[in-house]
Amino acid sequence: MTNAIQKRRPIISPELRKQAGSALIKNLFAGLGALVRLDPRSKPEKHGVRHLQDIPYISTGNTAHTLDLFIPTDSPGPHPVVFYVHGGGFRILSKDTHFGMAMQFARKGYLVVNINYRLSEEQPFPAAFQDSCQAYCWMCENIEDLGGDLSRVIVAGESAGANLVTSLTIAACYEREEPFARAVYATEVVPRVSAAACGIHQVSNIERFTTQERVPSFLADRLQEVSRGYLRPEHPPADPALDFADPLVFFERAQAPQRPLPAFFLPVGTRDILLDDTRRLGAALTRMGVANRTCYYPGEVHAFHAFVWREQAKRCWKDQFEFLDEHLG
């Protein structure tokens, strides 16, 4: 009898597959962050950096409303400031998982503001962006007393964080009706550079990725989670605030800003599923006459530059610091 006994693969439900995938990514980056912190070479004091942790930027008692500061101590201020917003699909990760990212900047003499924000499982859009705006306002009010230079601010982030800093750039340069965006505009502090790495810049239309045959189900699941978690179905599609979930679409409309836009540094790997968002954003900025540099790293996947010891990651960071030197003066 042929095939009398067949070995069958276990059937895994879509929901279980999604949960396993989320846990895998979360644990990967949490482990990476822990490894970096445990490495004696990453100790802030070894690099002339003072690390202040868990500072509330609004008084809610929620750890989501805290930030860390990385303050250079071996060079005289005022220091250029990096306002860093972590990625994680708006759903996972934190400033602590991105300790290594902050240290990359701090070791080069930047004063780093590394923030937490409410994740989408706690509060959907626009909570993460509202929190980013409030943290930005805190920076504008306090950073000069800590040795920062508000005339040399960089907003930086990767993935979902890239979305949030690109949206912050809109709030700083365009007069908007939303109270949280108005608060950013009222600071009159416009970033000199927006460094948006491997961003997801159009959350409302995730199907542009998930319907592609080349996208594995594992990645399609993650992208669906991002979109459905951040933009709940009940969110009105005509809400103007959606510009801050879809900053790519906003820039493709080519609306003239009230204040000059900063230069954009846009790094991405050529195997990143989100590659096209970076490509489109760079093209939109070029059409608007905005200085930008879109850097493509052959064969690299999403957020590859987080693995800072790898050669392509080193190249990406080198390219970024050269761009910052060029545009900060």
Tab-separated table of C-alpha atoms in Angstrom:
chain	number	residue	atom	x	y	z
A	1	MET	CA	0.000	0.000	0.000
A	2	THR	CA	1.493	3.298	-1.138
A	3	ASN	CA	1.509	6.160	1.333
A	4	ALA	CA	-0.408	4.067	3.859
A	5	ILE	CA	0.912	6.245	6.587
A	6	GLN	CA	1.286	9.870	5.680
A	7	LYS	CA	3.144	12.362	7.742
A	8	ARG	CA	1.163	15.516	8.032
A	9	ARG	CA	2.426	18.934	8.906
A	10	PRO	CA	0.717	20.405	11.943
A	11	ILE	CA	-1.906	22.961	11.020
A	12	ILE	CA	-1.086	26.285	12.635
A	13	SER	CA	-3.908	28.756	12.970
A	14	PRO	CA	-3.339	32.246	11.516
A	15	GLU	CA	-3.811	33.769	14.966
A	16	LEU	CA	-1.192	31.512	16.562
A	17	ARG	CA	1.177	32.226	13.678
A	18	LYS	CA	0.728	35.961	14.219
A	19	GLN	CA	1.352	35.685	17.963
A	20	ALA	CA	4.478	33.609	17.423
A	21	GLY	CA	5.805	36.033	14.823
A	22	SER	CA	5.265	39.055	17.053
A	23	ALA	CA	6.954	37.346	19.986
A	24	LEU	CA	9.923	36.371	17.814
A	25	ILE	CA	10.538	39.929	16.610
A	26	LYS	CA	10.005	41.452	20.046
A	27	ASN	CA	12.398	39.015	21.707
A	28	LEU	CA	14.985	39.455	18.956
A	29	PHE	CA	15.218	43.210	19.452
A	30	ALA	CA	14.894	42.996	23.223
A	31	GLY	CA	17.764	40.519	23.244
A	32	LEU	CA	19.821	42.709	20.942
A	33	GLY	CA	19.260	45.699	23.217
A	34	ALA	CA	20.246	43.675	26.274
A	35	LEU	CA	23.406	42.372	24.601
A	36	VAL	CA	24.492	45.869	23.655
A	37	ARG	CA	23.931	47.134	27.186
A	38	LEU	CA	25.870	44.225	28.697
A	39	ASP	CA	28.870	44.764	26.438
A	40	PRO	CA	31.460	46.661	28.517
A	41	ARG	CA	32.438	48.586	25.390
A	42	SER	CA	28.936	50.091	25.300
A	43	LYS	CA	29.012	51.588	28.789
A	44	PRO	CA	28.197	55.295	28.361
A	45	GLU	CA	30.910	56.430	30.773
A	46	LYS	CA	33.569	54.714	28.644
A	47	HIS	CA	32.651	57.061	25.815
A	48	GLY	CA	32.360	60.269	27.808
A	49	VAL	CA	28.571	60.067	27.964
A	50	ARG	CA	26.269	60.667	30.917
A	51	HIS	CA	23.119	58.522	30.765
A	52	LEU	CA	20.007	59.859	32.529
A	53	GLN	CA	17.083	57.443	32.546
A	54	ASP	CA	13.294	57.491	32.785
A	55	ILE	CA	12.702	61.230	32.817
A	56	PRO	CA	8.977	62.036	32.479
A	57	TYR	CA	8.160	64.403	29.637
A	58	ILE	CA	4.559	64.649	30.840
A	59	SER	CA	3.397	63.839	34.352
A	60	THR	CA	1.061	60.878	33.885
A	61	GLY	CA	2.935	58.203	35.823
A	62	ASN	CA	2.945	56.121	32.639
A	63	THR	CA	6.363	54.724	31.689
A	64	ALA	CA	5.348	55.320	28.073
A	65	HIS	CA	5.741	59.026	28.812
A	66	THR	CA	9.421	58.877	29.752
A	67	LEU	CA	12.686	59.507	27.946
A	68	ASP	CA	16.398	58.924	28.396
A	69	LEU	CA	19.152	61.460	27.846
A	70	PHE	CA	22.659	60.711	26.599
A	71	ILE	CA	24.769	63.791	27.332
A	72	PRO	CA	28.371	64.113	26.074
A	73	THR	CA	30.772	65.055	28.857
A	74	ASP	CA	34.160	65.017	27.107
A	75	SER	CA	33.495	67.915	24.747
A	76	PRO	CA	32.250	71.447	25.379
A	77	GLY	CA	28.659	72.272	24.470
A	78	PRO	CA	26.328	73.273	23.220
A	79	HIS	CA	25.903	69.936	21.478
A	80	PRO	CA	23.835	69.066	18.422
A	81	VAL	CA	20.709	67.214	19.507
A	82	VAL	CA	19.292	63.942	18.190
A	83	PHE	CA	15.626	63.370	19.015
A	84	TYR	CA	15.322	59.593	18.569
A	85	VAL	CA	12.040	57.692	18.147
A	86	HIS	CA	12.195	53.895	18.212
A	87	GLY	CA	10.505	51.564	15.753
A	88	GLY	CA	8.569	48.366	16.325
A	89	GLY	CA	5.475	48.685	14.171
A	90	PHE	CA	3.902	51.072	16.709
A	91	ARG	CA	3.185	47.893	18.733
A	92	ILE	CA	6.368	46.713	20.446
A	93	LEU	CA	9.833	47.777	21.660
A	94	SER	CA	10.922	50.837	23.609
A	95	LYS	CA	13.703	53.303	24.253
A	96	ASP	CA	15.465	50.546	26.218
A	97	THR	CA	15.609	48.183	23.223
A	98	HIS	CA	17.146	51.067	21.265
A	99	PHE	CA	19.896	51.904	23.741
A	100	GLY	CA	22.449	50.912	21.105
A	101	MET	CA	20.988	53.285	18.520
A	102	ALA	CA	21.171	56.169	20.971
A	103	MET	CA	24.755	55.319	21.890
A	104	GLN	CA	25.807	55.342	18.237
A	105	PHE	CA	24.912	59.037	18.135
A	106	ALA	CA	26.126	59.875	21.651
A	107	ARG	CA	29.593	58.456	20.964
A	108	LYS	CA	29.903	60.990	18.137
A	109	GLY	CA	29.173	63.939	20.410
A	110	TYR	CA	25.414	64.263	19.939
A	111	LEU	CA	23.126	64.895	22.883
A	112	VAL	CA	20.451	62.234	22.427
A	113	VAL	CA	16.828	62.367	23.556
A	114	ASN	CA	15.570	58.767	23.322
A	115	ILE	CA	11.819	58.547	23.922
A	116	ASN	CA	9.091	56.100	24.815
A	117	TYR	CA	5.537	56.542	23.562
A	118	ARG	CA	2.225	54.727	23.960
A	119	LEU	CA	2.086	51.596	21.840
A	120	SER	CA	-0.922	50.770	19.704
A	121	GLU	CA	-2.125	47.936	21.942
A	122	GLU	CA	-2.580	50.551	24.675
A	123	GLN	CA	-3.829	53.397	22.490
A	124	PRO	CA	-4.131	53.482	18.685
A	125	PHE	CA	-3.377	56.387	16.374
A	126	PRO	CA	-2.808	59.236	16.992
A	127	ALA	CA	-1.506	58.453	20.514
A	128	ALA	CA	2.066	57.586	19.460
A	129	PHE	CA	2.311	60.757	17.421
A	130	GLN	CA	0.729	62.887	20.155
A	131	ASP	CA	3.316	61.552	22.592
A	132	SER	CA	6.149	62.219	20.146
A	133	CYS	CA	4.920	65.805	19.814
A	134	GLN	CA	4.800	66.266	23.572
A	135	ALA	CA	8.294	64.834	23.989
A	136	TYR	CA	9.541	67.166	21.251
A	137	CYS	CA	8.025	70.132	23.102
A	138	TRP	CA	9.731	68.954	26.306
A	139	MET	CA	13.031	68.887	24.439
A	140	CYS	CA	12.498	72.409	23.122
A	141	GLU	CA	11.773	73.708	26.618
A	142	ASN	CA	14.586	71.944	28.465
A	143	ILE	CA	17.458	70.843	26.260
A	144	GLU	CA	19.410	74.121	26.213
A	145	ASP	CA	19.741	73.937	30.014
A	146	LEU	CA	21.254	70.475	29.538
A	147	GLY	CA	23.832	71.599	26.991
A	148	GLY	CA	21.877	71.085	23.775
A	149	ASP	CA	21.806	73.375	20.753
A	150	LEU	CA	18.280	73.951	19.421
A	151	SER	CA	19.665	75.370	16.195
A	152	ARG	CA	21.111	71.916	15.401
A	153	VAL	CA	18.325	69.403	15.988
A	154	ILE	CA	18.087	66.087	14.161
A	155	VAL	CA	14.937	63.978	14.346
A	156	ALA	CA	15.759	60.324	13.754
A	157	GLY	CA	14.038	56.966	13.864
A	158	GLU	CA	13.644	53.685	12.031
A	159	SER	CA	10.576	51.857	10.692
A	160	ALA	CA	7.572	53.122	12.690
A	161	GLY	CA	9.911	55.633	14.306
A	162	ALA	CA	10.776	56.918	10.830
A	163	ASN	CA	7.062	57.476	10.235
A	164	LEU	CA	6.791	59.427	13.481
A	165	VAL	CA	9.814	61.676	12.867
A	166	THR	CA	8.700	62.353	9.292
A	167	SER	CA	5.327	63.360	10.707
A	168	LEU	CA	7.057	65.517	13.325
A	169	THR	CA	8.830	67.283	10.495
A	170	ILE	CA	5.452	68.080	8.949
A	171	ALA	CA	4.221	69.453	12.277
A	172	ALA	CA	7.315	71.655	12.623
A	173	CYS	CA	7.064	73.100	9.108
A	174	TYR	CA	3.334	73.291	8.342
A	175	GLU	CA	0.582	75.149	10.190
A	176	ARG	CA	-1.972	72.523	11.112
A	177	GLU	CA	-5.256	72.442	13.003
A	178	GLU	CA	-4.495	69.482	15.280
A	179	PRO	CA	-3.589	70.710	18.809
A	180	PHE	CA	-0.588	68.389	19.163
A	181	ALA	CA	0.801	69.530	15.810
A	182	ARG	CA	0.157	73.184	16.656
A	183	ALA	CA	2.191	72.740	19.840
A	184	VAL	CA	5.205	71.562	17.814
A	185	TYR	CA	4.829	74.404	15.324
A	186	ALA	CA	4.615	76.906	18.197
A	187	THR	CA	8.081	75.898	19.456
A	188	GLU	CA	9.536	77.455	16.278
A	189	VAL	CA	12.213	74.743	16.390
A	190	VAL	CA	12.642	73.193	12.947
A	191	PRO	CA	14.975	70.196	12.626
A	192	ARG	CA	18.037	70.670	10.462
A	193	VAL	CA	17.898	67.017	9.390
A	194	SER	CA	15.215	64.341	9.376
A	195	ALA	CA	16.872	60.907	9.391
A	196	ALA	CA	14.101	58.437	8.579
A	197	ALA	CA	15.492	54.928	8.145
A	198	CYS	CA	13.513	52.164	6.402
A	199	GLY	CA	10.215	53.856	7.186
A	200	ILE	CA	6.655	52.650	6.894
A	201	HIS	CA	5.172	55.869	5.573
A	202	GLN	CA	1.645	54.954	4.475
A	203	VAL	CA	-0.008	52.919	7.210
A	204	SER	CA	-3.536	53.155	5.803
A	205	ASN	CA	-2.721	51.143	2.674
A	206	ILE	CA	-0.714	48.171	3.830
A	207	GLU	CA	-2.204	46.025	1.054
A	208	ARG	CA	0.312	47.521	-1.377
A	209	PHE	CA	2.823	45.186	0.284
A	210	THR	CA	0.763	42.221	1.489
A	211	THR	CA	-0.807	41.454	-1.907
A	212	GLN	CA	2.582	40.935	-3.528
A	213	GLU	CA	3.303	37.270	-4.238
A	214	ARG	CA	6.907	37.597	-3.124
A	215	VAL	CA	5.908	38.599	0.428
A	216	PRO	CA	6.052	35.625	2.853
A	217	SER	CA	3.013	35.085	5.068
A	218	PHE	CA	5.158	35.768	8.136
A	219	LEU	CA	5.878	39.306	6.937
A	220	ALA	CA	2.370	39.864	5.600
A	221	ASP	CA	1.017	39.019	9.062
A	222	ARG	CA	3.320	41.552	10.702
A	223	LEU	CA	2.278	44.306	8.307
A	224	GLN	CA	-1.415	43.602	8.793
A	225	GLU	CA	-0.893	43.796	12.549
A	226	VAL	CA	0.804	47.157	12.178
A	227	SER	CA	-1.971	48.682	10.103
A	228	ARG	CA	-4.951	47.222	11.964
A	229	GLY	CA	-3.435	47.891	15.361
A	230	TYR	CA	-2.424	51.489	14.679
A	231	LEU	CA	-5.398	52.542	12.544
A	232	ARG	CA	-8.422	50.849	14.062
A	233	PRO	CA	-11.310	50.174	11.647
A	234	GLU	CA	-13.438	52.820	13.321
A	235	HIS	CA	-10.954	55.583	12.471
A	236	PRO	CA	-12.630	57.904	9.926
A	237	PRO	CA	-10.741	57.662	6.606
A	238	ALA	CA	-11.406	61.329	5.812
A	239	ASP	CA	-9.791	62.619	9.019
A	240	PRO	CA	-7.102	65.188	8.061
A	241	ALA	CA	-5.006	63.899	10.972
A	242	LEU	CA	-4.338	60.789	8.872
A	243	ASP	CA	-1.607	62.842	7.220
A	244	PHE	CA	0.394	61.927	10.329
A	245	ALA	CA	-0.122	58.203	9.685
A	246	ASP	CA	0.576	58.594	5.961
A	247	PRO	CA	3.318	61.260	5.701
A	248	LEU	CA	4.361	59.817	2.339
A	249	VAL	CA	0.965	60.653	0.835
A	250	PHE	CA	1.179	64.123	2.375
A	251	PHE	CA	4.527	64.842	0.710
A	252	GLU	CA	3.374	63.381	-2.593
A	253	ARG	CA	0.687	66.082	-2.632
A	254	ALA	CA	3.617	68.567	-2.731
A	255	GLN	CA	1.991	71.203	-0.532
A	256	ALA	CA	4.265	74.200	0.096
A	257	PRO	CA	5.410	74.472	3.731
A	258	GLN	CA	5.198	77.603	5.857
A	259	ARG	CA	8.799	76.986	6.960
A	260	PRO	CA	11.626	75.459	4.912
A	261	LEU	CA	11.813	71.700	5.249
A	262	PRO	CA	15.019	70.137	6.596
A	263	ALA	CA	17.308	67.859	4.644
A	264	PHE	CA	16.322	64.176	4.724
A	265	PHE	CA	18.629	61.178	5.100
A	266	LEU	CA	16.786	58.038	3.936
A	267	PRO	CA	18.700	54.742	4.273
A	268	VAL	CA	17.137	51.387	3.332
A	269	GLY	CA	18.203	47.865	2.389
A	270	THR	CA	17.354	46.580	-1.074
A	271	ARG	CA	15.691	43.466	0.412
A	272	ASP	CA	13.567	45.464	2.837
A	273	ILE	CA	9.881	44.783	2.267
A	274	LEU	CA	9.240	48.499	2.900
A	275	LEU	CA	11.804	49.625	0.320
A	276	ASP	CA	9.270	51.324	-1.943
A	277	ASP	CA	8.119	53.749	0.765
A	278	THR	CA	11.639	55.128	1.097
A	279	ARG	CA	12.041	55.301	-2.675
A	280	ARG	CA	8.742	57.172	-3.082
A	281	LEU	CA	9.498	59.565	-0.222
A	282	GLY	CA	12.873	60.467	-1.693
A	283	ALA	CA	11.281	61.051	-5.100
A	284	ALA	CA	8.530	63.236	-3.609
A	285	LEU	CA	11.060	65.359	-1.729
A	286	THR	CA	13.175	65.754	-4.853
A	287	ARG	CA	10.142	66.976	-6.799
A	288	MET	CA	9.560	69.541	-4.045
A	289	GLY	CA	13.167	70.722	-4.226
A	290	VAL	CA	13.975	69.429	-0.724
A	291	ALA	CA	17.554	68.295	-0.097
A	292	ASN	CA	17.645	64.559	0.495
A	293	ARG	CA	19.869	61.549	0.123
A	294	THR	CA	18.328	58.124	-0.382
A	295	CYS	CA	20.926	55.441	0.321
A	296	TYR	CA	20.370	51.855	-0.830
A	297	TYR	CA	22.327	49.015	0.792
A	298	PRO	CA	22.485	45.940	-1.479
A	299	GLY	CA	21.038	42.729	-0.078
A	300	GLU	CA	20.133	44.204	3.295
A	301	VAL	CA	16.837	43.608	5.083
A	302	HIS	CA	14.678	45.749	7.331
A	303	ALA	CA	16.505	47.687	10.083
A	304	PHE	CA	19.833	46.065	9.187
A	305	HIS	CA	21.708	49.058	10.607
A	306	ALA	CA	20.640	48.056	14.128
A	307	PHE	CA	23.255	45.290	13.925
A	308	VAL	CA	25.976	47.871	14.204
A	309	TRP	CA	28.944	45.483	14.022
A	310	ARG	CA	28.108	44.356	10.470
A	311	GLU	CA	29.966	45.932	7.547
A	312	GLN	CA	26.916	47.309	5.741
A	313	ALA	CA	25.595	48.726	9.015
A	314	LYS	CA	28.941	50.442	9.603
A	315	ARG	CA	28.739	51.895	6.118
A	316	CYS	CA	25.203	53.145	6.769
A	317	TRP	CA	26.216	54.897	9.985
A	318	LYS	CA	29.260	56.403	8.257
A	319	ASP	CA	27.047	57.710	5.453
A	320	GLN	CA	24.645	59.156	7.987
A	321	PHE	CA	27.294	60.992	9.992
A	322	GLU	CA	28.796	62.427	6.814
A	323	PHE	CA	25.344	63.694	5.827
A	324	LEU	CA	24.842	65.249	9.266
A	325	ASP	CA	28.239	66.947	9.134
A	326	GLU	CA	27.352	68.365	5.726
A	327	HIS	CA	24.002	69.789	6.780
A	328	LEU	CA	24.762	70.884	10.339
A	329	GLY	CA	27.750	72.960	9.274
